[in-house]
Amino acid sequence: MCGIVAAAAGSNIVPVLVEGLKKLEYRGYDSAGLAVIGQNGIERVRSVGRVAELESASAATHSPTGIAHTRWATHGIPCERNAHPHVSGAIAVVHNGIIENYESLRQELSAQGYVFTSDTDTESIAHLVQATLQDEPDLFQAVRLACQRLVGAYAIAVIDHSQPGRIVVAREGSPLLLGVSDTGNYAASDASALLQVTRNMVYLENGDVAELTADKVRIARLDGTPVERPIHVSQLSAAAVELGTFRHYMQKEIFEQPDALANTLEIVGGSKTIQPGIFGADAGQLLAGVDSILILACGTSAHSGYTARYWLEAIAGVPCAVEIASEYRYRVSVPNPRQLIVAISQSGETADTLAALRHAKELGQPKTLAICNVPESAIVRESALRFITRAGPEIGVASTKAFTTQLAALFLLTLVMAKVKGRLAPEQESTFIDQLRHLPVAVNKVLELEDAIEVWAKRFADKHHALFLGRGRHYPIALEGALKLKEISYIHAEAYPAGELKHGPLALVDANMPVISVAPNDQLLDKLKSNLKEVQARGGELYVFADADSEIPESEGVHILRLPEHYGELSPILHVIPLQLLSYHAALVKGTDVDKPRNLAKSVTVE
Ligand code: G6P
């Protein structure tokens, strides 16, 4: 998970850059670097390993303007050559995120004579800015124009030796904020890196470009329109996680999903193939003998397991069962030593999941894999294989970004199992990897539905019950939508596979029972449409989350919101997001304690 720090001040900023990087170390990294505007050109220092080594290596470097970076390897191995900043002529760039069109940019820029010295996607940005500067000599404008050509998620900071005292930054999908003060102006991936110099933070929005000098900050949109962003005074204490411009951690965490997914998927990097090794050094050998999978989890984590079952059976052809951990641990089951036990947990400390994992091992099931957000947790330590989601700290009790990153991890597991079973053609593998890589951008677009969802949520204020419907791999998404709504708004909610409606829940449907339906454009859409007609015929009020091309018309009692992209197998990851937003806004209308709902705990370490 890369980290960025940039500083323009009246005196030497190298200690500020280094101190800022130290504060970002928690994000995880394998190399670090900085570049400053020196007397005779860009001075760059890079090192593989800890920030402390960079600190020693840069002891003699002095400048009032510079950028710095911690890199978590994606495109290219961790080594000095691939460490940021990347340089093209007089400019240097640091970057967090994934540039999806870097290969075509690389070809285009190589043809123009630019020489690439690293394997990174970032170097394309450096040369692209340099190429743009040939026609547009102003750095701010050149970065703005260059960003218009980037596809993917990014936060960047750029300096130019021929334009001293200036730093230009931009963000789309990856986090970046500014720190402003009387003695200098700064940028960083999160506020903790800048508290050493200021508490006054300006949160950039996607599509913002900003220029910092020691005494001035200006911000514009990518089309050049100037914008003002408010200053927030950070209340962050050393240990806390910043709320920023958000009202609640849950809202913040919903909006962090593009970044959480990008960070989780950094492990795939620029590769066109995926290897078992992402689950641990022994994964190739351990997975080779697996004949089935049993997923054990609780709450939201169990819902990611239910979704994965559809993927694992359809794509990898591996029989898969999902069981609530508290049930499995106490029932008599038939052990199968060739079965892979997958324990899914955000915290890695949930008592039932941990006990279920231990129970499986005691029964003689040694093949275990933890999918978890906390690397040092008990469930990770006690599993043979592990995949660490990189969602970052999740504070809201209702799990959001942990869920979508678990889904991304489980899709990677599906691809690995499909490969192990010889069921994944290279073209299919590369298409799936491209779709995964595009997810942060796709999620960003879905988040734009928030205002429309807020309008819907107001209609839930006087409701006491709600029904969620889905089919196929979106049935677990309906389950997750119902769980979210009940846990934070206290509205009783149930989820059904839409085909089950006529076997009972239809009896409950009337004008007071909102029916929320997940309706992606897949092979079950026509069947789902018939189920929706059954609701409509009973006077039920339908709220449908469709895809752009789902062709369900809006009519009396049928409200439709369309997701911008139709996302095939990965569609559940997009379709859960409006349900998270709906619950969040319904809870706001109800006036509940969103982040700490009554009677619930974040980490349930008791039975
Ligand atoms: C609690 C939390 C849920 C979470 C569940 C499982 O109930 O409130 O948000 O899904 O525990 O937690 P885990 O850490 O194992 O994913």
CSV table of N, CA and C in Angstrom, one decimal, residues 214-365:
chain,number,residue,atom,x,y,z
A,214,ALA,N,5.4,27.4,-1.3
A,214,ALA,CA,5.5,27.6,0.2
A,214,ALA,C,4.4,28.5,0.8
A,215,ASP,N,3.9,29.4,0.0
A,215,ASP,CA,2.9,30.4,0.5
A,215,ASP,C,1.5,30.4,-0.2
A,216,LYS,N,1.3,29.4,-1.1
A,216,LYS,CA,0.1,29.4,-1.8
A,216,LYS,C,-0.4,28.0,-2.2
A,217,VAL,N,-1.7,27.8,-2.3
A,217,VAL,CA,-2.3,26.6,-2.8
A,217,VAL,C,-3.4,27.0,-3.8
A,218,ARG,N,-3.4,26.3,-4.9
A,218,ARG,CA,-4.6,26.5,-5.8
A,218,ARG,C,-5.1,25.2,-6.3
A,219,ILE,N,-6.4,25.0,-6.5
A,219,ILE,CA,-7.0,23.7,-6.8
A,219,ILE,C,-7.9,24.0,-8.0
A,220,ALA,N,-7.8,23.0,-9.0
A,220,ALA,CA,-8.7,23.1,-10.1
A,220,ALA,C,-9.2,21.7,-10.4
A,221,ARG,N,-10.3,21.6,-11.2
A,221,ARG,CA,-10.8,20.3,-11.7
A,221,ARG,C,-9.9,19.9,-12.9
A,222,LEU,N,-10.0,18.7,-13.3
A,222,LEU,CA,-9.2,18.2,-14.5
A,222,LEU,C,-9.5,19.0,-15.7
A,223,ASP,N,-10.7,19.6,-15.9
A,223,ASP,CA,-11.0,20.4,-17.0
A,223,ASP,C,-10.5,21.9,-16.9
A,224,GLY,N,-9.8,22.2,-15.8
A,224,GLY,CA,-9.2,23.5,-15.6
A,224,GLY,C,-10.1,24.4,-14.8
A,225,THR,N,-11.3,24.1,-14.4
A,225,THR,CA,-12.2,25.0,-13.6
A,225,THR,C,-11.6,25.1,-12.2
A,226,PRO,N,-11.3,26.3,-11.8
A,226,PRO,CA,-10.8,26.5,-10.4
A,226,PRO,C,-11.9,26.1,-9.4
A,227,VAL,N,-11.5,25.4,-8.3
A,227,VAL,CA,-12.4,25.1,-7.2
A,227,VAL,C,-11.8,25.5,-5.8
A,228,GLU,N,-12.7,25.7,-4.8
A,228,GLU,CA,-12.2,25.9,-3.5
A,228,GLU,C,-12.6,24.7,-2.7
A,229,ARG,N,-11.7,24.2,-1.8
A,229,ARG,CA,-12.1,23.1,-0.9
A,229,ARG,C,-11.9,23.6,0.5
A,230,PRO,N,-12.8,23.3,1.4
A,230,PRO,CA,-12.7,23.8,2.8
A,230,PRO,C,-11.5,23.3,3.6
A,231,ILE,N,-11.1,24.0,4.5
A,231,ILE,CA,-10.0,23.6,5.5
A,231,ILE,C,-10.7,22.9,6.7
A,232,HIS,N,-10.3,21.7,7.0
A,232,HIS,CA,-10.7,21.0,8.2
A,232,HIS,C,-9.6,21.0,9.2
A,233,VAL,N,-9.9,21.3,10.4
A,233,VAL,CA,-8.9,21.2,11.5
A,233,VAL,C,-8.9,19.8,12.1
A,234,SER,N,-7.8,19.1,11.9
A,234,SER,CA,-7.7,17.7,12.3
A,234,SER,C,-7.8,17.6,13.8
A,235,GLN,N,-8.6,16.6,14.2
A,235,GLN,CA,-8.7,16.3,15.7
A,235,GLN,C,-7.9,15.0,16.0
A,236,LEU,N,-7.2,14.6,15.0
A,236,LEU,CA,-6.6,13.2,15.1
A,236,LEU,C,-5.6,13.2,16.3
A,237,SER,N,-5.8,12.1,17.1
A,237,SER,CA,-4.8,11.8,18.1
A,237,SER,C,-3.8,10.8,17.5
A,238,ALA,N,-2.7,10.6,18.1
A,238,ALA,CA,-1.7,9.7,17.6
A,238,ALA,C,-2.2,8.4,17.2
A,239,ALA,N,-3.2,7.8,18.0
A,239,ALA,CA,-3.6,6.4,17.7
A,239,ALA,C,-4.9,6.4,16.9
A,240,ALA,N,-5.6,7.5,16.8
A,240,ALA,CA,-6.9,7.4,16.2
A,240,ALA,C,-6.9,7.4,14.6
A,241,VAL,N,-8.0,7.0,14.1
A,241,VAL,CA,-8.1,7.1,12.6
A,241,VAL,C,-9.0,8.3,12.3
A,242,GLU,N,-8.5,9.1,11.3
A,242,GLU,CA,-9.2,10.3,11.0
A,242,GLU,C,-10.5,10.1,10.3
A,243,LEU,N,-11.5,10.9,10.7
A,243,LEU,CA,-12.9,10.9,10.0
A,243,LEU,C,-12.9,11.8,8.8
A,244,GLY,N,-12.0,12.8,8.8
A,244,GLY,CA,-12.0,13.7,7.6
A,244,GLY,C,-13.3,14.4,7.4
A,245,THR,N,-13.8,14.4,6.1
A,245,THR,CA,-15.0,15.2,5.8
A,245,THR,C,-16.3,14.4,6.0
A,246,PHE,N,-16.1,13.1,6.5
A,246,PHE,CA,-17.3,12.3,6.6
A,246,PHE,C,-18.0,12.4,7.9
A,247,ARG,N,-19.3,12.1,7.9
A,247,ARG,CA,-20.1,12.2,9.2
A,247,ARG,C,-19.9,11.0,10.1
A,248,HIS,N,-19.6,9.9,9.5
A,248,HIS,CA,-19.5,8.7,10.3
A,248,HIS,C,-18.4,7.8,9.7
A,249,TYR,N,-17.8,6.9,10.5
A,249,TYR,CA,-16.8,6.0,10.0
A,249,TYR,C,-17.4,5.1,8.9
A,250,MET,N,-18.7,4.7,9.1
A,250,MET,CA,-19.3,3.8,8.1
A,250,MET,C,-19.3,4.5,6.7
A,251,GLN,N,-19.7,5.8,6.7
A,251,GLN,CA,-19.8,6.5,5.4
A,251,GLN,C,-18.3,6.6,4.8
A,252,LYS,N,-17.4,6.9,5.7
A,252,LYS,CA,-16.0,7.0,5.2
A,252,LYS,C,-15.5,5.7,4.7
A,253,GLU,N,-15.9,4.6,5.4
A,253,GLU,CA,-15.4,3.3,4.9
A,253,GLU,C,-16.1,2.8,3.6
A,254,ILE,N,-17.3,3.2,3.5
A,254,ILE,CA,-18.0,2.9,2.2
A,254,ILE,C,-17.2,3.6,1.1
A,255,PHE,N,-16.9,4.9,1.3
A,255,PHE,CA,-16.2,5.6,0.3
A,255,PHE,C,-14.7,5.3,0.1
A,256,GLU,N,-14.2,4.6,1.1
A,256,GLU,CA,-12.8,4.1,0.9
A,256,GLU,C,-12.7,2.8,0.1
A,257,GLN,N,-13.8,2.3,-0.3
A,257,GLN,CA,-13.7,1.0,-1.0
A,257,GLN,C,-12.9,1.0,-2.3
A,258,PRO,N,-12.9,2.0,-3.1
A,258,PRO,CA,-12.1,2.0,-4.3
A,258,PRO,C,-10.6,1.8,-3.9
A,259,ASP,N,-10.2,2.5,-2.9
A,259,ASP,CA,-8.8,2.5,-2.5
A,259,ASP,C,-8.5,1.1,-1.8
A,260,ALA,N,-9.4,0.7,-0.9
A,260,ALA,CA,-9.2,-0.6,-0.2
A,260,ALA,C,-9.1,-1.7,-1.3
A,261,LEU,N,-9.9,-1.7,-2.3
A,261,LEU,CA,-9.8,-2.7,-3.3
A,261,LEU,C,-8.5,-2.6,-4.1
A,262,ALA,N,-8.2,-1.4,-4.5
A,262,ALA,CA,-6.9,-1.2,-5.2
A,262,ALA,C,-5.7,-1.7,-4.4
A,263,ASN,N,-5.7,-1.4,-3.1
A,263,ASN,CA,-4.7,-1.9,-2.2
A,263,ASN,C,-4.6,-3.4,-2.1
A,264,THR,N,-5.8,-4.0,-1.9
A,264,THR,CA,-5.9,-5.4,-1.8
A,264,THR,C,-5.4,-6.1,-3.1
A,265,LEU,N,-5.7,-5.5,-4.2
A,265,LEU,CA,-5.4,-6.1,-5.5
A,265,LEU,C,-4.0,-5.8,-6.0
A,266,GLU,N,-3.3,-4.9,-5.2
A,266,GLU,CA,-1.9,-4.5,-5.6
A,266,GLU,C,-1.0,-5.8,-5.7
A,267,ILE,N,-1.4,-6.8,-5.0
A,267,ILE,CA,-0.6,-8.1,-5.0
A,267,ILE,C,-0.6,-8.7,-6.4
A,268,VAL,N,-1.6,-8.4,-7.2
A,268,VAL,CA,-1.6,-8.9,-8.6
A,268,VAL,C,-0.7,-8.0,-9.5
A,269,GLY,N,-0.6,-6.7,-9.1
A,269,GLY,CA,0.2,-5.8,-9.9
A,269,GLY,C,-0.1,-5.7,-11.3
A,270,GLY,N,0.9,-5.6,-12.1
A,270,GLY,CA,0.7,-5.5,-13.6
A,270,GLY,C,0.7,-6.8,-14.3
A,271,SER,N,0.7,-7.9,-13.5
A,271,SER,CA,0.8,-9.2,-14.1
A,271,SER,C,-0.5,-9.6,-14.9
A,272,LYS,N,-0.3,-10.5,-15.9
A,272,LYS,CA,-1.4,-11.0,-16.7
A,272,LYS,C,-1.8,-12.3,-16.1
A,273,THR,N,-1.0,-12.9,-15.2
A,273,THR,CA,-1.4,-14.2,-14.7
A,273,THR,C,-1.4,-14.1,-13.1
A,274,ILE,N,-1.9,-15.2,-12.5
A,274,ILE,CA,-2.0,-15.2,-11.1
A,274,ILE,C,-1.4,-16.5,-10.6
A,275,GLN,N,-0.7,-16.4,-9.5
A,275,GLN,CA,0.0,-17.6,-9.0
A,275,GLN,C,-0.5,-18.0,-7.6
A,276,PRO,N,-0.5,-19.3,-7.3
A,276,PRO,CA,-0.9,-19.7,-5.9
A,276,PRO,C,-0.1,-19.0,-4.8
A,277,GLY,N,1.1,-18.6,-5.1
A,277,GLY,CA,2.0,-18.0,-4.1
A,277,GLY,C,1.4,-16.8,-3.4
A,278,ILE,N,0.4,-16.2,-4.0
A,278,ILE,CA,-0.2,-15.0,-3.3
A,278,ILE,C,-0.9,-15.5,-2.0
A,279,PHE,N,-1.1,-16.8,-1.8
A,279,PHE,CA,-1.8,-17.3,-0.6
A,279,PHE,C,-0.7,-17.8,0.4
A,280,GLY,N,0.6,-17.7,0.0
A,280,GLY,CA,1.6,-18.2,0.9
A,280,GLY,C,2.6,-19.1,0.1
A,281,ALA,N,3.8,-19.2,0.7
A,281,ALA,CA,4.8,-19.9,-0.1
A,281,ALA,C,4.5,-21.4,-0.4
A,282,ASP,N,3.7,-22.0,0.5
A,282,ASP,CA,3.4,-23.4,0.3
A,282,ASP,C,2.1,-23.7,-0.5
A,283,ALA,N,1.5,-22.6,-0.9
A,283,ALA,CA,0.2,-22.7,-1.5
A,283,ALA,C,0.1,-23.7,-2.7
A,284,GLY,N,1.1,-23.6,-3.6
A,284,GLY,CA,1.0,-24.4,-4.8
A,284,GLY,C,0.9,-25.9,-4.4
A,285,GLN,N,1.7,-26.3,-3.5
A,285,GLN,CA,1.7,-27.7,-3.1
A,285,GLN,C,0.4,-28.1,-2.3
A,286,LEU,N,0.1,-27.2,-1.4
A,286,LEU,CA,-1.1,-27.5,-0.5
A,286,LEU,C,-2.4,-27.5,-1.3
A,287,LEU,N,-2.5,-26.6,-2.3
A,287,LEU,CA,-3.8,-26.5,-3.0
A,287,LEU,C,-3.9,-27.6,-4.1
A,288,ALA,N,-2.8,-28.2,-4.5
A,288,ALA,CA,-2.8,-29.2,-5.5
A,288,ALA,C,-3.7,-30.4,-5.2
A,289,GLY,N,-3.7,-30.8,-3.9
A,289,GLY,CA,-4.4,-32.0,-3.5
A,289,GLY,C,-5.9,-31.7,-3.0
A,290,VAL,N,-6.3,-30.4,-3.1
A,290,VAL,CA,-7.6,-30.1,-2.6
A,290,VAL,C,-8.7,-30.6,-3.5
A,291,ASP,N,-9.7,-31.3,-2.8
A,291,ASP,CA,-10.8,-31.8,-3.6
A,291,ASP,C,-12.2,-31.0,-3.4
A,292,SER,N,-12.2,-30.2,-2.3
A,292,SER,CA,-13.4,-29.4,-2.0
A,292,SER,C,-13.0,-28.3,-1.1
A,293,ILE,N,-14.0,-27.4,-0.8
A,293,ILE,CA,-13.7,-26.3,0.0
A,293,ILE,C,-14.8,-26.1,1.0
A,294,LEU,N,-14.4,-25.8,2.3
A,294,LEU,CA,-15.4,-25.5,3.3
A,294,LEU,C,-15.1,-24.1,3.9
A,295,ILE,N,-16.0,-23.2,3.7
A,295,ILE,CA,-15.8,-21.8,4.2
A,295,ILE,C,-16.5,-21.7,5.5
A,296,LEU,N,-15.7,-21.2,6.5
A,296,LEU,CA,-16.3,-21.0,7.9
A,296,LEU,C,-16.2,-19.5,8.2
A,297,ALA,N,-17.2,-18.9,8.7
A,297,ALA,CA,-17.2,-17.5,9.0
A,297,ALA,C,-18.5,-17.1,9.8
A,298,CYS,N,-18.5,-15.8,10.2
A,298,CYS,CA,-19.7,-15.3,10.9
A,298,CYS,C,-20.1,-13.9,10.2
A,299,GLY,N,-21.4,-13.6,10.4
A,299,GLY,CA,-21.9,-12.3,10.0
A,299,GLY,C,-21.6,-11.9,8.5
A,300,THR,N,-21.1,-10.7,8.3
A,300,THR,CA,-20.8,-10.2,7.0
A,300,THR,C,-19.8,-11.1,6.3
A,301,SER,N,-18.8,-11.6,7.1
A,301,SER,CA,-17.8,-12.4,6.5
A,301,SER,C,-18.4,-13.7,5.9
A,302,ALA,N,-19.5,-14.2,6.5
A,302,ALA,CA,-20.1,-15.4,6.0
A,302,ALA,C,-20.8,-15.1,4.7
A,303,HIS,N,-21.3,-13.9,4.5
A,303,HIS,CA,-21.9,-13.5,3.3
A,303,HIS,C,-20.9,-13.5,2.1
A,304,SER,N,-19.7,-13.0,2.4
A,304,SER,CA,-18.7,-13.1,1.3
A,304,SER,C,-18.4,-14.5,1.0
A,305,GLY,N,-18.4,-15.4,2.0
A,305,GLY,CA,-18.3,-16.9,1.7
A,305,GLY,C,-19.4,-17.4,0.8
A,306,TYR,N,-20.6,-17.0,1.1
A,306,TYR,CA,-21.8,-17.5,0.3
A,306,TYR,C,-21.6,-17.1,-1.2
A,307,THR,N,-21.1,-15.8,-1.4
A,307,THR,CA,-21.0,-15.3,-2.7
A,307,THR,C,-19.9,-16.1,-3.4
A,308,ALA,N,-18.8,-16.4,-2.7
A,308,ALA,CA,-17.6,-17.1,-3.3
A,308,ALA,C,-18.0,-18.5,-3.7
A,309,ARG,N,-19.0,-19.1,-3.0
A,309,ARG,CA,-19.4,-20.5,-3.4
A,309,ARG,C,-19.9,-20.5,-4.9
A,310,TYR,N,-20.6,-19.5,-5.3
A,310,TYR,CA,-21.1,-19.4,-6.7
A,310,TYR,C,-19.9,-19.4,-7.6
A,311,TRP,N,-18.9,-18.6,-7.3
A,311,TRP,CA,-17.7,-18.5,-8.1
A,311,TRP,C,-16.9,-19.8,-8.1
A,312,LEU,N,-16.6,-20.3,-6.9
A,312,LEU,CA,-15.7,-21.5,-6.9
A,312,LEU,C,-16.3,-22.7,-7.6
A,313,GLU,N,-17.6,-22.9,-7.5
A,313,GLU,CA,-18.2,-24.0,-8.2
A,313,GLU,C,-18.3,-23.7,-9.7
A,314,ALA,N,-18.7,-22.5,-10.1
A,314,ALA,CA,-18.9,-22.2,-11.5
A,314,ALA,C,-17.6,-22.0,-12.3
A,315,ILE,N,-16.7,-21.4,-11.7
A,315,ILE,CA,-15.4,-21.0,-12.5
A,315,ILE,C,-14.4,-22.1,-12.2
A,316,ALA,N,-14.2,-22.5,-10.9
A,316,ALA,CA,-13.1,-23.4,-10.6
A,316,ALA,C,-13.5,-24.9,-10.6
A,317,GLY,N,-14.9,-25.1,-10.6
A,317,GLY,CA,-15.4,-26.5,-10.6
A,317,GLY,C,-15.0,-27.2,-9.3
A,318,VAL,N,-14.9,-26.5,-8.2
A,318,VAL,CA,-14.5,-27.1,-6.9
A,318,VAL,C,-15.8,-27.1,-6.0
A,319,PRO,N,-16.2,-28.3,-5.6
A,319,PRO,CA,-17.4,-28.3,-4.6
A,319,PRO,C,-17.1,-27.4,-3.4
A,320,CYS,N,-18.1,-26.6,-3.1
A,320,CYS,CA,-17.8,-25.7,-2.0
A,320,CYS,C,-19.0,-25.6,-1.1
A,321,ALA,N,-18.8,-25.7,0.2
A,321,ALA,CA,-19.9,-25.5,1.2
A,321,ALA,C,-19.5,-24.3,2.1
A,322,VAL,N,-20.5,-23.6,2.6
A,322,VAL,CA,-20.2,-22.5,3.5
A,322,VAL,C,-21.0,-22.7,4.8
A,323,GLU,N,-20.4,-22.6,5.9
A,323,GLU,CA,-21.1,-22.9,7.2
A,323,GLU,C,-20.8,-21.8,8.2
A,324,ILE,N,-21.9,-21.4,8.9
A,324,ILE,CA,-21.7,-20.4,10.0
A,324,ILE,C,-20.8,-21.1,11.0
A,325,ALA,N,-19.8,-20.4,11.4
A,325,ALA,CA,-18.7,-21.0,12.3
A,325,ALA,C,-19.3,-21.6,13.6
A,326,SER,N,-20.3,-20.9,14.2
A,326,SER,CA,-20.8,-21.3,15.5
A,326,SER,C,-21.6,-22.6,15.3
A,327,GLU,N,-22.1,-22.9,14.2
A,327,GLU,CA,-22.9,-24.1,13.9
A,327,GLU,C,-21.9,-25.3,13.7
A,328,TYR,N,-20.9,-25.0,12.8
A,328,TYR,CA,-19.9,-26.1,12.5
A,328,TYR,C,-19.2,-26.6,13.7
A,329,ARG,N,-18.8,-25.7,14.6
A,329,ARG,CA,-17.9,-26.1,15.7
A,329,ARG,C,-18.6,-27.1,16.7
A,330,TYR,N,-20.0,-27.0,16.7
A,330,TYR,CA,-20.7,-27.9,17.7
A,330,TYR,C,-21.4,-29.0,17.0
A,331,ARG,N,-21.4,-29.2,15.7
A,331,ARG,CA,-22.1,-30.3,15.2
A,331,ARG,C,-21.1,-31.4,14.8
A,332,VAL,N,-21.7,-32.6,14.7
A,332,VAL,CA,-20.8,-33.8,14.3
A,332,VAL,C,-20.8,-33.7,12.7
A,333,SER,N,-19.5,-33.6,12.2
A,333,SER,CA,-19.4,-33.5,10.8
A,333,SER,C,-18.4,-34.6,10.3
A,334,VAL,N,-18.4,-34.8,9.0
A,334,VAL,CA,-17.5,-35.8,8.5
A,334,VAL,C,-16.2,-35.2,8.0
A,335,PRO,N,-15.1,-35.4,8.6
A,335,PRO,CA,-13.9,-34.7,8.2
A,335,PRO,C,-13.4,-35.2,6.9
A,336,ASN,N,-12.7,-34.4,6.1
A,336,ASN,CA,-12.2,-34.7,4.8
A,336,ASN,C,-10.8,-34.0,4.8
A,337,PRO,N,-9.7,-34.8,4.9
A,337,PRO,CA,-8.4,-34.2,5.0
A,337,PRO,C,-7.9,-33.5,3.7
A,338,ARG,N,-8.7,-33.8,2.6
A,338,ARG,CA,-8.3,-33.2,1.3
A,338,ARG,C,-9.1,-31.9,1.1
A,339,GLN,N,-9.9,-31.6,2.0
A,339,GLN,CA,-10.8,-30.4,1.9
A,339,GLN,C,-10.0,-29.1,2.4
A,340,LEU,N,-10.1,-28.0,1.7
A,340,LEU,CA,-9.5,-26.8,2.1
A,340,LEU,C,-10.5,-26.1,3.0
A,341,ILE,N,-10.1,-25.8,4.3
A,341,ILE,CA,-10.9,-25.0,5.2
A,341,ILE,C,-10.5,-23.5,5.0
A,342,VAL,N,-11.5,-22.7,4.7
A,342,VAL,CA,-11.2,-21.2,4.5
A,342,VAL,C,-11.9,-20.5,5.6
A,343,ALA,N,-11.1,-19.9,6.5
A,343,ALA,CA,-11.7,-19.1,7.6
A,343,ALA,C,-11.7,-17.6,7.2
A,344,ILE,N,-12.8,-17.0,7.1
A,344,ILE,CA,-12.9,-15.6,6.6
A,344,ILE,C,-13.3,-14.7,7.9
A,345,SER,N,-12.5,-13.7,8.1
A,345,SER,CA,-12.7,-12.8,9.2
A,345,SER,C,-12.1,-11.5,9.0
A,346,GLN,N,-12.8,-10.4,9.2
A,346,GLN,CA,-12.2,-9.1,9.2
A,346,GLN,C,-11.2,-9.0,10.3
A,347,SER,N,-11.6,-9.2,11.5
A,347,SER,CA,-10.7,-9.0,12.7
A,347,SER,C,-9.7,-10.1,12.9
A,348,GLY,N,-10.0,-11.3,12.5
A,348,GLY,CA,-9.1,-12.4,12.7
A,348,GLY,C,-9.2,-12.9,14.2
A,349,GLU,N,-10.1,-12.4,15.0
A,349,GLU,CA,-10.2,-12.7,16.4
A,349,GLU,C,-11.6,-13.2,16.8
A,350,THR,N,-12.5,-13.3,15.8
A,350,THR,CA,-13.9,-13.7,16.2
A,350,THR,C,-13.9,-15.1,16.8
A,351,ALA,N,-14.4,-15.2,18.0
A,351,ALA,CA,-14.2,-16.4,18.8
A,351,ALA,C,-14.8,-17.7,18.1
A,352,ASP,N,-16.0,-17.5,17.5
A,352,ASP,CA,-16.6,-18.7,16.9
A,352,ASP,C,-15.8,-19.2,15.6
A,353,THR,N,-15.3,-18.2,14.9
A,353,THR,CA,-14.5,-18.6,13.7
A,353,THR,C,-13.2,-19.2,14.0
A,354,LEU,N,-12.6,-18.6,15.1
A,354,LEU,CA,-11.3,-19.2,15.5
A,354,LEU,C,-11.5,-20.6,16.1
A,355,ALA,N,-12.6,-20.8,16.8
A,355,ALA,CA,-12.9,-22.1,17.4
A,355,ALA,C,-13.2,-23.1,16.3
A,356,ALA,N,-13.9,-22.7,15.3
A,356,ALA,CA,-14.3,-23.6,14.2
A,356,ALA,C,-13.0,-24.0,13.4
A,357,LEU,N,-12.1,-23.1,13.2
A,357,LEU,CA,-10.8,-23.4,12.6
A,357,LEU,C,-10.1,-24.4,13.4
A,358,ARG,N,-10.0,-24.2,14.7
A,358,ARG,CA,-9.3,-25.2,15.6
A,358,ARG,C,-10.0,-26.5,15.5
A,359,HIS,N,-11.3,-26.5,15.5
A,359,HIS,CA,-12.1,-27.7,15.5
A,359,HIS,C,-11.8,-28.5,14.2
A,360,ALA,N,-11.7,-27.8,13.1
A,360,ALA,CA,-11.4,-28.5,11.8
A,360,ALA,C,-10.0,-29.2,11.9
A,361,LYS,N,-9.1,-28.4,12.5
A,361,LYS,CA,-7.7,-29.0,12.6
A,361,LYS,C,-7.7,-30.2,13.5
A,362,GLU,N,-8.4,-30.1,14.6
A,362,GLU,CA,-8.5,-31.3,15.5
A,362,GLU,C,-9.1,-32.5,14.9
A,363,LEU,N,-10.0,-32.2,13.9
A,363,LEU,CA,-10.7,-33.3,13.2
A,363,LEU,C,-9.8,-34.0,12.2
A,364,GLY,N,-8.6,-33.4,12.0
A,364,GLY,CA,-7.7,-33.9,11.0
A,364,GLY,C,-7.8,-33.3,9.6
A,365,GLN,N,-8.1,-32.0,9.6
A,365,GLN,CA,-8.1,-31.2,8.4
A,365,GLN,C,-7.0,-30.2,8.4
